[in-house]
PDB file of C-alpha atoms in Angstrom:
ATOM      1  CA  MET R   1      89.308  92.437 115.239  1.00  0.00           C
ATOM      2  CA  GLU R   2      88.927  91.306 111.746  1.00  0.00           C
ATOM      3  CA  THR R   3      90.953  89.705 108.827  1.00  0.00           C
ATOM      4  CA  LEU R   4      90.788  90.542 105.172  1.00  0.00           C
ATOM      5  CA  VAL R   5      92.376  88.791 102.178  1.00  0.00           C
ATOM      6  CA  TYR R   6      92.604  90.378  98.794  1.00  0.00           C
ATOM      7  CA  ALA R   7      94.469  89.637  95.533  1.00  0.00           C
ATOM      8  CA  SER R   8      95.608  92.042  92.871  1.00  0.00           C
ATOM      9  CA  ALA R   9      97.801  92.346  89.802  1.00  0.00           C
ATOM     10  CA  ALA R  10     100.951  94.558  89.916  1.00  0.00           C
ATOM     11  CA  ALA R  11     100.562  97.637  87.690  1.00  0.00           C
ATOM     12  CA  GLU R  12     104.272  97.526  86.867  1.00  0.00           C
ATOM     13  CA  ALA R  13     106.157  94.464  85.544  1.00  0.00           C
ATOM     14  CA  ALA R  14     108.720  94.577  88.310  1.00  0.00           C
ATOM     15  CA  PRO R  15     107.390  96.431  91.464  1.00  0.00           C
ATOM     16  CA  ASP R  16     109.852  97.495  94.094  1.00  0.00           C
ATOM     17  CA  LEU R  17     109.133  94.763  96.738  1.00  0.00           C
ATOM     18  CA  LYS R  18     111.645  96.130  99.258  1.00  0.00           C
ATOM     19  CA  ASP R  19     110.047  99.504  99.123  1.00  0.00           C
ATOM     20  CA  ILE R  20     106.512  97.929  99.482  1.00  0.00           C
ATOM     21  CA  LEU R  21     107.677  95.885 102.452  1.00  0.00           C
ATOM     22  CA  ALA R  22     109.237  98.901 104.214  1.00  0.00           C
ATOM     23  CA  VAL R  23     106.153 101.070 103.749  1.00  0.00           C
ATOM     24  CA  SER R  24     103.829  98.263 104.776  1.00  0.00           C
ATOM     25  CA  ARG R  25     105.737  97.463 107.800  1.00  0.00           C
ATOM     26  CA  ARG R  26     105.721 101.078 108.925  1.00  0.00           C
ATOM     27  CA  ASN R  27     102.079 101.665 108.175  1.00  0.00           C
ATOM     28  CA  ASN R  28     100.862  98.380 109.701  1.00  0.00           C
ATOM     29  CA  ALA R  29     102.863  98.921 112.881  1.00  0.00           C
ATOM     30  CA  ARG R  30     101.332 102.385 113.221  1.00  0.00           C
ATOM     31  CA  ASN R  31      97.760 101.079 112.605  1.00  0.00           C
ATOM     32  CA  GLY R  32      97.963  97.873 114.745  1.00  0.00           C
ATOM     33  CA  LEU R  33      97.746  95.597 111.672  1.00  0.00           C
ATOM     34  CA  THR R  34      99.618  92.421 110.991  1.00  0.00           C
ATOM     35  CA  GLY R  35      99.487  89.995 108.070  1.00  0.00           C
ATOM     36  CA  LEU R  36     101.282  88.372 105.111  1.00  0.00           C
ATOM     37  CA  LEU R  37     101.945  89.645 101.604  1.00  0.00           C
ATOM     38  CA  LEU R  38     102.903  87.242  98.846  1.00  0.00           C
ATOM     39  CA  PHE R  39     104.033  88.248  95.362  1.00  0.00           C
ATOM     40  CA  ALA R  40     104.410  85.884  92.467  1.00  0.00           C
ATOM     41  CA  GLU R  41     104.426  86.190  88.788  1.00  0.00           C
ATOM     42  CA  GLY R  42     103.070  89.773  88.795  1.00  0.00           C
ATOM     43  CA  ASN R  43     100.337  89.168  91.323  1.00  0.00           C
ATOM     44  CA  PHE R  44      99.855  89.969  94.992  1.00  0.00           C
ATOM     45  CA  ILE R  45      97.748  88.238  97.678  1.00  0.00           C
ATOM     46  CA  GLN R  46      97.695  89.769 101.109  1.00  0.00           C
ATOM     47  CA  ALA R  47      96.110  88.766 104.352  1.00  0.00           C
ATOM     48  CA  LEU R  48      95.678  91.614 106.768  1.00  0.00           C
ATOM     49  CA  GLU R  49      94.311  91.535 110.367  1.00  0.00           C
ATOM     50  CA  GLY R  50      93.620  93.999 113.136  1.00  0.00           C
ATOM     51  CA  PRO R  51      91.033  96.597 114.374  1.00  0.00           C
ATOM     52  CA  GLY R  52      88.164  96.889 111.975  1.00  0.00           C
ATOM     53  CA  GLU R  53      88.460 100.664 111.279  1.00  0.00           C
ATOM     54  CA  ALA R  54      92.211 100.508 110.644  1.00  0.00           C
ATOM     55  CA  LEU R  55      91.723  97.497 108.309  1.00  0.00           C
ATOM     56  CA  LYS R  56      88.983  99.368 106.447  1.00  0.00           C
ATOM     57  CA  ALA R  57      91.157 102.484 106.106  1.00  0.00           C
ATOM     58  CA  THR R  58      94.142 100.495 104.951  1.00  0.00           C
ATOM     59  CA  TYR R  59      92.198  98.523 102.317  1.00  0.00           C
ATOM     60  CA  GLU R  60      90.640 101.817 100.998  1.00  0.00           C
ATOM     61  CA  ARG R  61      94.234 103.112 100.456  1.00  0.00           C
ATOM     62  CA  ILE R  62      95.246  99.923  98.788  1.00  0.00           C
ATOM     63  CA  LEU R  63      92.129 100.239  96.383  1.00  0.00           C
ATOM     64  CA  LYS R  64      93.571 103.771  95.416  1.00  0.00           C
ATOM     65  CA  ASP R  65      97.189 102.592  95.154  1.00  0.00           C
ATOM     66  CA  PRO R  66      98.439 102.944  91.501  1.00  0.00           C
ATOM     67  CA  ARG R  67     100.759  99.919  92.100  1.00  0.00           C
ATOM     68  CA  HIS R  68      97.711  97.623  92.130  1.00  0.00           C
ATOM     69  CA  LYS R  69      95.154  96.799  89.524  1.00  0.00           C
ATOM     70  CA  LEU R  70      92.370  94.265  89.296  1.00  0.00           C
ATOM     71  CA  ILE R  71      91.895  94.187  93.159  1.00  0.00           C
ATOM     72  CA  ILE R  72      89.444  91.619  94.449  1.00  0.00           C
ATOM     73  CA  GLU R  73      88.408  91.011  98.017  1.00  0.00           C
ATOM     74  CA  LEU R  74      88.539  87.277  98.585  1.00  0.00           C
ATOM     75  CA  TYR R  75      87.728  87.020 102.341  1.00  0.00           C
ATOM     76  CA  ARG R  76      86.737  89.093 105.249  1.00  0.00           C
ATOM     77  CA  ALA R  77      85.756  87.910 108.696  1.00  0.00           C
ATOM     78  CA  PRO R  78      85.823  88.689 112.441  1.00  0.00           C
ATOM     79  CA  ILE R  79      88.620  86.887 114.367  1.00  0.00           C
ATOM     80  CA  GLU R  80      89.300  86.305 118.022  1.00  0.00           C
ATOM     81  CA  ARG R  81      93.119  86.219 117.701  1.00  0.00           C
ATOM     82  CA  ARG R  82      95.724  87.111 115.167  1.00  0.00           C
ATOM     83  CA  ASN R  83      96.724  84.361 112.723  1.00  0.00           C
ATOM     84  CA  PHE R  84      99.993  86.331 111.778  1.00  0.00           C
ATOM     85  CA  PRO R  85     101.184  88.002 114.945  1.00  0.00           C
ATOM     86  CA  ASP R  86     104.275  89.408 113.244  1.00  0.00           C
ATOM     87  CA  TRP R  87     104.196  91.196 109.932  1.00  0.00           C
ATOM     88  CA  SER R  88     105.941  89.083 107.328  1.00  0.00           C
ATOM     89  CA  MET R  89     106.394  89.062 103.566  1.00  0.00           C
ATOM     90  CA  GLY R  90     107.017  86.054 101.527  1.00  0.00           C
ATOM     91  CA  ALA R  91     108.733  86.978  98.353  1.00  0.00           C
ATOM     92  CA  ARG R  92     109.909  84.644  95.591  1.00  0.00           C
ATOM     93  CA  THR R  93     111.693  87.344  93.608  1.00  0.00           C
ATOM     94  CA  ILE R  94     113.906  88.629  96.474  1.00  0.00           C
ATOM     95  CA  GLU R  95     117.002  86.401  97.146  1.00  0.00           C
ATOM     96  CA  GLY R  96     119.911  85.953  99.442  1.00  0.00           C
ATOM     97  CA  ALA R  97     121.265  89.300 100.872  1.00  0.00           C
ATOM     98  CA  ASP R  98     118.380  91.151  99.252  1.00  0.00           C
ATOM     99  CA  ILE R  99     115.924  89.621 101.617  1.00  0.00           C
ATOM    100  CA  PRO R 100     114.941  92.400 104.018  1.00  0.00           C
ATOM    101  CA  GLY R 101     114.447  91.922 107.776  1.00  0.00           C
ATOM    102  CA  GLY R 102     111.073  90.397 108.618  1.00  0.00           C
ATOM    103  CA  ALA R 103     110.849  88.785 105.265  1.00  0.00           C
ATOM    104  CA  PHE R 104     111.233  85.076 104.263  1.00  0.00           C
ATOM    105  CA  LYS R 105     111.825  83.259 100.997  1.00  0.00           C
ATOM    106  CA  LEU R 106     108.549  81.913  99.759  1.00  0.00           C
ATOM    107  CA  THR R 107     108.775  78.073  99.537  1.00  0.00           C
ATOM    108  CA  ARG R 108     106.525  75.190 100.229  1.00  0.00           C
ATOM    109  CA  ALA R 109     108.274  74.657 103.537  1.00  0.00           C
ATOM    110  CA  SER R 110     107.687  78.220 104.614  1.00  0.00           C
ATOM    111  CA  LEU R 111     103.932  77.855 103.876  1.00  0.00           C
ATOM    112  CA  GLU R 112     103.759  74.617 105.807  1.00  0.00           C
ATOM    113  CA  GLU R 113     105.494  76.332 108.657  1.00  0.00           C
ATOM    114  CA  ILE R 114     102.719  79.033 108.706  1.00  0.00           C
ATOM    115  CA  HIS R 115     100.132  76.238 108.732  1.00  0.00           C
ATOM    116  CA  SER R 116     101.833  74.253 111.460  1.00  0.00           C
ATOM    117  CA  HIS R 117     101.210  77.056 113.916  1.00  0.00           C
ATOM    118  CA  ASP R 118      97.413  76.623 113.928  1.00  0.00           C
ATOM    119  CA  ARG R 119      96.893  79.459 111.687  1.00  0.00           C
ATOM    120  CA  GLY R 120      93.420  80.380 110.337  1.00  0.00           C
ATOM    121  CA  GLU R 121      92.461  77.560 107.994  1.00  0.00           C
ATOM    122  CA  GLU R 122      90.547  79.743 105.532  1.00  0.00           C
ATOM    123  CA  VAL R 123      93.421  82.245 105.133  1.00  0.00           C
ATOM    124  CA  PHE R 124      96.038  79.482 104.802  1.00  0.00           C
ATOM    125  CA  THR R 125      93.974  77.797 102.075  1.00  0.00           C
ATOM    126  CA  LEU R 126      93.746  81.043 100.103  1.00  0.00           C
ATOM    127  CA  LEU R 127      97.499  81.660 100.412  1.00  0.00           C
ATOM    128  CA  LYS R 128      98.440  78.115  99.604  1.00  0.00           C
ATOM    129  CA  SER R 129      96.094  78.156  96.546  1.00  0.00           C
ATOM    130  CA  PHE R 130      97.812  81.285  95.243  1.00  0.00           C
ATOM    131  CA  TYR R 131     101.228  79.727  95.707  1.00  0.00           C
ATOM    132  CA  ARG R 132     100.168  76.403  94.003  1.00  0.00           C
ATOM    133  CA  VAL R 133      98.923  78.328  90.957  1.00  0.00           C
ATOM    134  CA  SER R 134     102.030  80.450  90.770  1.00  0.00           C
ATOM    135  CA  TYR R 135     104.521  77.716  91.426  1.00  0.00           C
ATOM    136  CA  PRO R 136     103.058  74.263  90.658  1.00  0.00           C
ATOM    137  CA  ASP R 137     106.470  72.561  90.323  1.00  0.00           C
ATOM    138  CA  ASP R 138     107.341  73.556  93.923  1.00  0.00           C
ATOM    139  CA  MET R 139     104.310  72.182  95.381  1.00  0.00           C
ATOM    140  CA  ALA R 140     105.045  68.558  94.215  1.00  0.00           C
ATOM    141  CA  SER R 141     106.387  66.267  96.834  1.00  0.00           C
TER     142      SER R 141
END
């Protein structure tokens, strides 16, 4: 089993996050992948984990996906257990009744909750750094 973290810029100013979540959840369930997708200020960061071949095929699809540009692989490593056993999507731009099932509002508290469950330190550091750059005022406490 492996984990992969990448970042990209959205090709469109306002991507349809609900559609992205629905397609990702379906594809990831079919391929045995789990992870976390964060979107902020026109940028994505995603941590994916699962069987190596499925992860490779999924990342190759992402590289060809016209909704992404400037894709960069940040981290890839073997793992013994999943850090995100349930697919989730943190989304700052989806609020209230628009939050689809399996998603959560992206806040400092939700990031701390992820970390409190002994998640992979490297993955958490990348995700938290992304959030800190995107929302510096929310990280103050």
